[in-house]
mmCIF file of N, CA and C in Angstrom:
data_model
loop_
_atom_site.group_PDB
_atom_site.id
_atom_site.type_symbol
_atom_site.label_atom_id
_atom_site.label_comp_id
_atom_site.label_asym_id
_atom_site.label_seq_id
_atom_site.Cartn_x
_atom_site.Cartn_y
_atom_site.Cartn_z
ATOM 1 N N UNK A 19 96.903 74.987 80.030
ATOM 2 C CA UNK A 19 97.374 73.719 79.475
ATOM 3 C C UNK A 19 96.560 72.572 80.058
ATOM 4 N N UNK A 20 95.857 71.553 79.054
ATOM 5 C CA UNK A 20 95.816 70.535 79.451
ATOM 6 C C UNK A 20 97.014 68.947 80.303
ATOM 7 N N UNK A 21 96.206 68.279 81.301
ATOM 8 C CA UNK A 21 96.529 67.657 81.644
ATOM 9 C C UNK A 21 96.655 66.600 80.309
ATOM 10 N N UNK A 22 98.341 65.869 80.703
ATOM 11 C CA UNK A 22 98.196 64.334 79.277
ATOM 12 C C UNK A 22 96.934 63.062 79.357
ATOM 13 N N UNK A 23 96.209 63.007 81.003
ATOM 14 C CA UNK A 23 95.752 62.431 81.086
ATOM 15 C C UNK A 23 94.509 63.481 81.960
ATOM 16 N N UNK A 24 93.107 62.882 81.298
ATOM 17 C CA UNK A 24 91.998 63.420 81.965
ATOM 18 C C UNK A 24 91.386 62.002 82.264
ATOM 19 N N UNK A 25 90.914 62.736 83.348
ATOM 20 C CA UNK A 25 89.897 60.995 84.105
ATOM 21 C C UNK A 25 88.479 61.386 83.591
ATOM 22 N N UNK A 26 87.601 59.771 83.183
ATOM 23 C CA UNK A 26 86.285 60.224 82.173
ATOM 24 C C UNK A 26 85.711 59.071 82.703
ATOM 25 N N UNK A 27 84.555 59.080 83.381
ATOM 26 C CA UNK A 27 83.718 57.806 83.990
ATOM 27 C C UNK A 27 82.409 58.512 82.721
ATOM 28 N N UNK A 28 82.668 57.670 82.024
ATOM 29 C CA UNK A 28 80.853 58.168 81.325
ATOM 30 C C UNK A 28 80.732 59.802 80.834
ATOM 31 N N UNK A 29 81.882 60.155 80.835
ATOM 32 C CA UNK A 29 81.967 61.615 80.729
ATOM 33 C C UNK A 29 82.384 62.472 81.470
ATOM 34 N N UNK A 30 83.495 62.127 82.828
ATOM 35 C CA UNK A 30 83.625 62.895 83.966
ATOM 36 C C UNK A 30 85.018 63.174 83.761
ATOM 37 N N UNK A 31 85.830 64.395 83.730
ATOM 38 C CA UNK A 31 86.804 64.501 83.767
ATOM 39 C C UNK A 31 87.218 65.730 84.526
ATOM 40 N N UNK A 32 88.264 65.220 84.934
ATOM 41 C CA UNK A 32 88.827 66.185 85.996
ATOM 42 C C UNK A 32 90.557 67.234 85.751
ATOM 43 N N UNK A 33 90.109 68.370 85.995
ATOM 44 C CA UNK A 33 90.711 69.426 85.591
ATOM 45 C C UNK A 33 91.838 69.525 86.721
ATOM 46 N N UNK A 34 92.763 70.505 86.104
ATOM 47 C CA UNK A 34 94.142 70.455 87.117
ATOM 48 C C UNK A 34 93.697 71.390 88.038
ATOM 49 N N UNK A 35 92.538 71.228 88.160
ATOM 50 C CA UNK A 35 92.048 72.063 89.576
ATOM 51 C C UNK A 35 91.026 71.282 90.922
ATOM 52 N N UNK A 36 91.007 70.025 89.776
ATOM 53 C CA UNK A 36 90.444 68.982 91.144
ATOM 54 C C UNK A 36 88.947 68.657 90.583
ATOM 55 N N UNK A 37 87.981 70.184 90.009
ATOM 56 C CA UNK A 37 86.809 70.121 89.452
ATOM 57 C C UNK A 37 86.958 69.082 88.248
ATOM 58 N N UNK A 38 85.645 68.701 88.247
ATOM 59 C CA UNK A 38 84.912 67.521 87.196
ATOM 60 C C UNK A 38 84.463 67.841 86.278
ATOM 61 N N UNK A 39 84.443 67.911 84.984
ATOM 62 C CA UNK A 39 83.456 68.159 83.862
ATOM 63 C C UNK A 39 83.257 67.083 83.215
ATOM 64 N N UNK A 40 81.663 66.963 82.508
ATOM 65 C CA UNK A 40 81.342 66.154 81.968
ATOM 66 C C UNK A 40 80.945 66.565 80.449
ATOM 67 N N UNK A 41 81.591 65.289 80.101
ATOM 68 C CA UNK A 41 81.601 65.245 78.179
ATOM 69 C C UNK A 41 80.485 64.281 77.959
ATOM 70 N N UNK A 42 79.949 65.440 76.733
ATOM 71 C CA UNK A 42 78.682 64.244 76.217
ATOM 72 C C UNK A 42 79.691 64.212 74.689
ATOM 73 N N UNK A 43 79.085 63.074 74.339
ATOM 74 C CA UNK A 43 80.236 62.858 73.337
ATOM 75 C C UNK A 43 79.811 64.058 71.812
ATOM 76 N N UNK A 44 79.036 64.555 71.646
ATOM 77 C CA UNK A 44 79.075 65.539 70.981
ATOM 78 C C UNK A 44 79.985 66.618 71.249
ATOM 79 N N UNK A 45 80.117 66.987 72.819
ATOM 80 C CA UNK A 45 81.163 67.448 73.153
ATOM 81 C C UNK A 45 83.442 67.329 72.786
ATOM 82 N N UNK A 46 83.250 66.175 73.326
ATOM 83 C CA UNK A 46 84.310 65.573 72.879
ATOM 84 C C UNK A 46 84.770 65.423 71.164
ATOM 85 N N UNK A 47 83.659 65.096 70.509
ATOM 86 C CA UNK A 47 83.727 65.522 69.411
ATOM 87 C C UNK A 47 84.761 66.626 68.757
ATOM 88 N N UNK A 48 84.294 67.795 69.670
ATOM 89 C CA UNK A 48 85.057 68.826 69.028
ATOM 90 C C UNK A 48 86.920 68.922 69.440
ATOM 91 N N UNK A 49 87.349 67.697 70.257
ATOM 92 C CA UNK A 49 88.624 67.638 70.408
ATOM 93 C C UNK A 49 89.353 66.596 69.489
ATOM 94 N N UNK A 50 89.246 67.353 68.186
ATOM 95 C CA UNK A 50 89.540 66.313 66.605
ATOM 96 C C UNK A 50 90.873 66.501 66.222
ATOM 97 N N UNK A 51 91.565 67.896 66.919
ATOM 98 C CA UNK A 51 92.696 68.485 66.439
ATOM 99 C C UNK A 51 92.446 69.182 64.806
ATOM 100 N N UNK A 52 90.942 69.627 64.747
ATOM 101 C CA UNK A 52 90.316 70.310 63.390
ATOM 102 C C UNK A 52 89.246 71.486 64.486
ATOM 103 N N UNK A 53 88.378 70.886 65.076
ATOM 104 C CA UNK A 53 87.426 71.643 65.496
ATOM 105 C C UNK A 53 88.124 72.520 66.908
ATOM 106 N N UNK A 54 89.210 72.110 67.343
ATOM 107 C CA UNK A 54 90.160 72.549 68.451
ATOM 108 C C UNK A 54 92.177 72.124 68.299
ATOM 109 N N UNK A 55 92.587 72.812 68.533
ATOM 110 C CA UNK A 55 93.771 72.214 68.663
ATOM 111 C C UNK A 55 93.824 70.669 69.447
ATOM 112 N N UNK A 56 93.659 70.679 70.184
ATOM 113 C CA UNK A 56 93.698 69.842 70.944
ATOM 114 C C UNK A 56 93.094 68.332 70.562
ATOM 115 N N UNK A 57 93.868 66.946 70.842
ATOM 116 C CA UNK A 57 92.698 65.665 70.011
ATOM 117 C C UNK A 57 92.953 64.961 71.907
ATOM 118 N N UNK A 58 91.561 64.359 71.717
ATOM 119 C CA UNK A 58 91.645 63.518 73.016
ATOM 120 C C UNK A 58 90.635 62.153 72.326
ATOM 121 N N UNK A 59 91.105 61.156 73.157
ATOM 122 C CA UNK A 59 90.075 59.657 72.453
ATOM 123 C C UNK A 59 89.394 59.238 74.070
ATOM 124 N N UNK A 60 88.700 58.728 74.245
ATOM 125 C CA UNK A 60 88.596 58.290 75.436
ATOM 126 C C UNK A 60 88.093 56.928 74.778
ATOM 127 N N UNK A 61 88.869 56.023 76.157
ATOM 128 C CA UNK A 61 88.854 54.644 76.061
ATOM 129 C C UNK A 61 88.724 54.209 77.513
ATOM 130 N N UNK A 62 87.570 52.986 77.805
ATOM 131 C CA UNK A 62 87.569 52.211 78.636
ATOM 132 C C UNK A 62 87.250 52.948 79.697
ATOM 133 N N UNK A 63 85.950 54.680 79.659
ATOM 134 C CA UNK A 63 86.001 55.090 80.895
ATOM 135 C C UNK A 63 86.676 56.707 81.261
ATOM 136 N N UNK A 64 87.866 56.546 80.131
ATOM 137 C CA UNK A 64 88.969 57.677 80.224
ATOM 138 C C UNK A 64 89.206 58.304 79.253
ATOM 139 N N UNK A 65 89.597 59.745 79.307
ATOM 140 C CA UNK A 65 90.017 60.613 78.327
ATOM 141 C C UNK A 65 91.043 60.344 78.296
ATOM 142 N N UNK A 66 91.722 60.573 77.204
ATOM 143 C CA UNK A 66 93.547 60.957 77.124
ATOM 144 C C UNK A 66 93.800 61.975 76.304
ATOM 145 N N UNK A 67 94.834 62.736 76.503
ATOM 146 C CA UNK A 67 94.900 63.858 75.467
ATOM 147 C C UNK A 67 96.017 63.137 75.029
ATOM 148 N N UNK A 68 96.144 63.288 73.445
ATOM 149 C CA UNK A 68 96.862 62.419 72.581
ATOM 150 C C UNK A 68 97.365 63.644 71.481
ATOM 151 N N UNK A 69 96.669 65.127 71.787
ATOM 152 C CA UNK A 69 97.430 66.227 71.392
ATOM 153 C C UNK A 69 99.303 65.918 70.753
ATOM 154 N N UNK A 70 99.784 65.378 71.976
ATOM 155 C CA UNK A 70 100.847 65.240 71.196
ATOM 156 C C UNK A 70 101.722 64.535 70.252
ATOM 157 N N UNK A 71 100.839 64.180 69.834
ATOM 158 C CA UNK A 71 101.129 62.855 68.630
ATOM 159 C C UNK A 71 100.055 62.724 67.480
ATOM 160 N N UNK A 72 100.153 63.956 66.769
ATOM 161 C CA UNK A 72 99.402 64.151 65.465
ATOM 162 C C UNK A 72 99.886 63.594 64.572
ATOM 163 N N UNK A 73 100.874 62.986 64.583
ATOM 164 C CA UNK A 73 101.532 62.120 63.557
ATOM 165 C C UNK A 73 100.169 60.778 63.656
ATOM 166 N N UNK A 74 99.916 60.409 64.984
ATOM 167 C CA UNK A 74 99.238 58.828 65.052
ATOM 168 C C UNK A 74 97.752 59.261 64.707
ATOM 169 N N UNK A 75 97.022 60.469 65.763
ATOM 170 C CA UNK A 75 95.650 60.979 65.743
ATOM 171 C C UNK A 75 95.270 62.171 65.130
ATOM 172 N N UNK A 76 96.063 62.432 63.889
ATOM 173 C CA UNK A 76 95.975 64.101 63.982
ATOM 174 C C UNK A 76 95.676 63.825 62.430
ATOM 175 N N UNK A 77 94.533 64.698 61.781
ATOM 176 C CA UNK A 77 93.504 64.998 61.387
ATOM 177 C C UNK A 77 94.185 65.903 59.862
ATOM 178 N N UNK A 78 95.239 66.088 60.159
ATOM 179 C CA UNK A 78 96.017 67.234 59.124
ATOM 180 C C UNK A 78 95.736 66.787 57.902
ATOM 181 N N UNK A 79 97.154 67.506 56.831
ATOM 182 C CA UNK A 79 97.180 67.417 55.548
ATOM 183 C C UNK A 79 97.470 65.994 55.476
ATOM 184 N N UNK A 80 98.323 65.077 56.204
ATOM 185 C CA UNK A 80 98.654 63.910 55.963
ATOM 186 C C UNK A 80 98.332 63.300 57.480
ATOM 187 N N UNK A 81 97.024 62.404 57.408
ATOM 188 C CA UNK A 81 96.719 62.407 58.175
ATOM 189 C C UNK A 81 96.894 60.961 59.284
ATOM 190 N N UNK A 82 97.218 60.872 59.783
ATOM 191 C CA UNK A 82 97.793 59.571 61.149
ATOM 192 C C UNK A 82 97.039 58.419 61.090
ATOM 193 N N UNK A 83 97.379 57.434 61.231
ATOM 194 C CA UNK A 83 96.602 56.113 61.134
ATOM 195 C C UNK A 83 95.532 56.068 61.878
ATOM 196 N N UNK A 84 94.868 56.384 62.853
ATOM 197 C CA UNK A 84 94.473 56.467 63.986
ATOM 198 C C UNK A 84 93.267 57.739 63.621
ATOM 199 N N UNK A 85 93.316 58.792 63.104
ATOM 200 C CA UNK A 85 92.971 59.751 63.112
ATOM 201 C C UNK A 85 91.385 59.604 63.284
ATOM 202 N N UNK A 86 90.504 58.432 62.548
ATOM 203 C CA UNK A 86 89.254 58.379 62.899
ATOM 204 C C UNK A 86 88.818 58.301 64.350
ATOM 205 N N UNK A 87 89.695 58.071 65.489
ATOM 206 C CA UNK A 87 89.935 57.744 66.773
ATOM 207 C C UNK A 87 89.394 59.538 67.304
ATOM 208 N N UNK A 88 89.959 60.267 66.735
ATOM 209 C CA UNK A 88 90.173 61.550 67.724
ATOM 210 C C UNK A 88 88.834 62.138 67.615
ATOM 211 N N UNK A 89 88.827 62.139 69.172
ATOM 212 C CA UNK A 89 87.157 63.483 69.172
ATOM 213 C C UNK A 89 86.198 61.931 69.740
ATOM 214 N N UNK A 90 86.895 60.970 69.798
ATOM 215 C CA UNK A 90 85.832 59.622 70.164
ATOM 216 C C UNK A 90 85.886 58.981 71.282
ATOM 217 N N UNK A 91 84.903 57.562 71.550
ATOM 218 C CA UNK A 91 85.048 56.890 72.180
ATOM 219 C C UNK A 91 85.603 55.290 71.403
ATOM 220 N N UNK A 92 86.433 54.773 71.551
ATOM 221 C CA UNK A 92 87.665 54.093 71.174
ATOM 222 C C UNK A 92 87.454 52.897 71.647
ATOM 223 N N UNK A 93 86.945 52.471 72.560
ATOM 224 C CA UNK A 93 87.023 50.643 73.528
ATOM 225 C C UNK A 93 86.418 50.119 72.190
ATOM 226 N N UNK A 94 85.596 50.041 71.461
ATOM 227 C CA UNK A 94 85.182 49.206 70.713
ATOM 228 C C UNK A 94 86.260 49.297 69.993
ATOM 229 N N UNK A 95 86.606 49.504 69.101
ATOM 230 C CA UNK A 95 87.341 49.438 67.728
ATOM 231 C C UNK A 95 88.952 49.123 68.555
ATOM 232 N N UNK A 96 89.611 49.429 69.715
ATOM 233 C CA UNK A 96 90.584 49.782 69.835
ATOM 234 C C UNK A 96 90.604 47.646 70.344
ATOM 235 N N UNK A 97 89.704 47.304 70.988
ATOM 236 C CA UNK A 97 89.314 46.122 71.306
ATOM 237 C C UNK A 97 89.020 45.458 70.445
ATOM 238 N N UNK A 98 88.671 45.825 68.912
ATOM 239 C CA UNK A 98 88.679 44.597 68.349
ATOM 240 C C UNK A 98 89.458 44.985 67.258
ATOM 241 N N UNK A 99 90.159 45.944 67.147
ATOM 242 C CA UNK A 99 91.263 46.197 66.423
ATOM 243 C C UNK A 99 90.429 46.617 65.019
ATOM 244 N N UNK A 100 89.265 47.163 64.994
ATOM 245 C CA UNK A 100 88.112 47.604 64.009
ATOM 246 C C UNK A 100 88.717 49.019 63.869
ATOM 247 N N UNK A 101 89.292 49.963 63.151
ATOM 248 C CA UNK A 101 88.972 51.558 62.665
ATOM 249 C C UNK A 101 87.711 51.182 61.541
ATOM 250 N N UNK A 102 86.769 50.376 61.590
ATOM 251 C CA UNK A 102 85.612 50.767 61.013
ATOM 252 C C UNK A 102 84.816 51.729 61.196
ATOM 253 N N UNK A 103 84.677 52.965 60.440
ATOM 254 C CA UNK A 103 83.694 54.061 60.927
ATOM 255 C C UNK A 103 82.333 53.206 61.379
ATOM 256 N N UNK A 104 81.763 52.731 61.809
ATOM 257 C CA UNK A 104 80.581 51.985 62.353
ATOM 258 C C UNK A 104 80.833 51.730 64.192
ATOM 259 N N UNK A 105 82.250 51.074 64.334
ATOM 260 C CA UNK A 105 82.364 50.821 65.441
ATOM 261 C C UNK A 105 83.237 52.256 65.777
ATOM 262 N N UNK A 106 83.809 52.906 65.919
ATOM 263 C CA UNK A 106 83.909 54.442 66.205
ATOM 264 C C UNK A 106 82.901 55.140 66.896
ATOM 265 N N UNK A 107 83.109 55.392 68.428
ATOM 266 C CA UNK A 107 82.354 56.206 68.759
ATOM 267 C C UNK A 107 81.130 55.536 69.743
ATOM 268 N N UNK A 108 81.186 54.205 69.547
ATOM 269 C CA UNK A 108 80.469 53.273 70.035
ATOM 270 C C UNK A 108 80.520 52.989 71.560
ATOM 271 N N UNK A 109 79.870 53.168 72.400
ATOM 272 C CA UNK A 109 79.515 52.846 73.901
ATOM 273 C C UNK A 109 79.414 51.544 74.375
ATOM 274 N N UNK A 110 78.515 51.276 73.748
ATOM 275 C CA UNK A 110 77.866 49.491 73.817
ATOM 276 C C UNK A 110 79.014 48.844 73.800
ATOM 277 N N UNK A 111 79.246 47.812 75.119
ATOM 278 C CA UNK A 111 80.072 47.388 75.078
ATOM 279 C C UNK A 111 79.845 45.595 75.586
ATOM 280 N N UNK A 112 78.976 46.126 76.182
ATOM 281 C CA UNK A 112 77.951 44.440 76.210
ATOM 282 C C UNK A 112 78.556 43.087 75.800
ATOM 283 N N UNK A 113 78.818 43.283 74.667
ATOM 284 C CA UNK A 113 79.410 41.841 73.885
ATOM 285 C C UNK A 113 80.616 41.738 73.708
ATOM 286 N N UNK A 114 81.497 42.402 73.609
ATOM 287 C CA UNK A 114 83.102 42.890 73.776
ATOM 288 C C UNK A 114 83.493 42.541 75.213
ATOM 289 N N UNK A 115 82.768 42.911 76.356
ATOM 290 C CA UNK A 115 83.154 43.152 77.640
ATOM 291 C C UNK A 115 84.216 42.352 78.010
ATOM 292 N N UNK A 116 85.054 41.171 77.746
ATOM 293 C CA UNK A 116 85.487 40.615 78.074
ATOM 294 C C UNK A 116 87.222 41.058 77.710
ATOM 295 N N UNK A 117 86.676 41.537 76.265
ATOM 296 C CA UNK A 117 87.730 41.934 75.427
ATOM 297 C C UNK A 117 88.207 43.412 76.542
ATOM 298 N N UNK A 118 87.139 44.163 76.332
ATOM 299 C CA UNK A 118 87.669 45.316 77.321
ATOM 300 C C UNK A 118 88.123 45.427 78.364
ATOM 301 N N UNK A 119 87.685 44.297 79.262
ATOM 302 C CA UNK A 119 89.022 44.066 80.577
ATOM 303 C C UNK A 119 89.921 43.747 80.549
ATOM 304 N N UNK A 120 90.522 42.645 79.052
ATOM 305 C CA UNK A 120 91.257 42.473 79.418
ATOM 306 C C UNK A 120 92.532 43.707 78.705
ATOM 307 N N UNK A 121 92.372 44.305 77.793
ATOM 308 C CA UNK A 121 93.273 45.203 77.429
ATOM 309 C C UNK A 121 93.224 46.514 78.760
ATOM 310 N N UNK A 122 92.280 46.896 79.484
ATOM 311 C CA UNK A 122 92.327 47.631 80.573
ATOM 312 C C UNK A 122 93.827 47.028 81.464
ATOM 313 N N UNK A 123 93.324 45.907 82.270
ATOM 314 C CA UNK A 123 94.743 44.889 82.510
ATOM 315 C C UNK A 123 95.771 45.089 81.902
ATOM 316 N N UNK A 124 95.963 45.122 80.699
ATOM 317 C CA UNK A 124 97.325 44.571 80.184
ATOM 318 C C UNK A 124 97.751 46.539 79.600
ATOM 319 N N UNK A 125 96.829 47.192 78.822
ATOM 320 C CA UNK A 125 97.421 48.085 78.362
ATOM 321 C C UNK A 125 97.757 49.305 79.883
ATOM 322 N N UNK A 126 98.761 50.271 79.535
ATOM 323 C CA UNK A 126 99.527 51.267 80.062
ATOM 324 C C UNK A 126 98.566 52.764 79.622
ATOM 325 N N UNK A 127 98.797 53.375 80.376
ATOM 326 C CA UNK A 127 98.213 54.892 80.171
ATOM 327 C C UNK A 127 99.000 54.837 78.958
ATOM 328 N N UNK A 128 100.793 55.151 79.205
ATOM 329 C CA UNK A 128 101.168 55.698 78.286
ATOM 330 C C UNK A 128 101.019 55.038 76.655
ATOM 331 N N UNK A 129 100.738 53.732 77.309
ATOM 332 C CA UNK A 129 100.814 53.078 75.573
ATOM 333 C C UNK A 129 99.378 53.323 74.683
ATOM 334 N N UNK A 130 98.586 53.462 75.327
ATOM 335 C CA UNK A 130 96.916 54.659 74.602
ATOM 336 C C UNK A 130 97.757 55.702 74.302
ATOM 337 N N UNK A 131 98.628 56.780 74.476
ATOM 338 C CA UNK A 131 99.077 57.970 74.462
ATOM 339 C C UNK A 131 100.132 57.833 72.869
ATOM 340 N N UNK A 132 100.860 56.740 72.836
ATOM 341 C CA UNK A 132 102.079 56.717 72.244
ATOM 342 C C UNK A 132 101.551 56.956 70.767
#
């Protein structure tokens, strides 16, 4: 079983065994809740497994508002409130940066999760 929360510096996440693995985002990719059971988004640094809420990220027959989110990297779009497939997946954060601290600050693990 996955942890609800994986820690991701640039791709570093850490297993309920203490070890680190690193995601290149082709990797992550495949956690869509299509290419794996499992959906994780990482935002601001961090993975989250969001597995349990396929209703919001989940990829199915009827598929969750959110769903372009899963298998990605999220600070852009989640920061400017964009699900534009363009900003999806996006690193560059350069010009946003301001935006991204401050939802780091204000948002909750669990409320990325909900």
């Amino acid at each position: 079983a996955h942890p609800s929360l994986v820690s991701f510096s640039r791709g570093q996440r850490h297993d309920n065994d203490g070890s680190a693995r690193v995601f290149r985002p082709v990797e992550l990719a495949r956690f869509d809740g299509v290419s794996s059971k499992e959906i994780y988004i990482s935002f601001c640094g961090k993975v989250y497994d969001v597995t349990g809420r396929p209703d919001l990220y989940g990829k199915g027959p009827k598929p969750g508002p959110y769903h372009i989110l899963a298998g990605h990297e999220c600070s852009r779009s989640l920061s400017t409130m964009s699900l534009d497939p363009l900003d999806v997946g996006r690193d560059d954060l350069e010009d946003i940066g301001f935006l991204t601290t401050k939802l780091q600050k204000v948002m909750t693990e669990a409320e990325v999760r909900r």
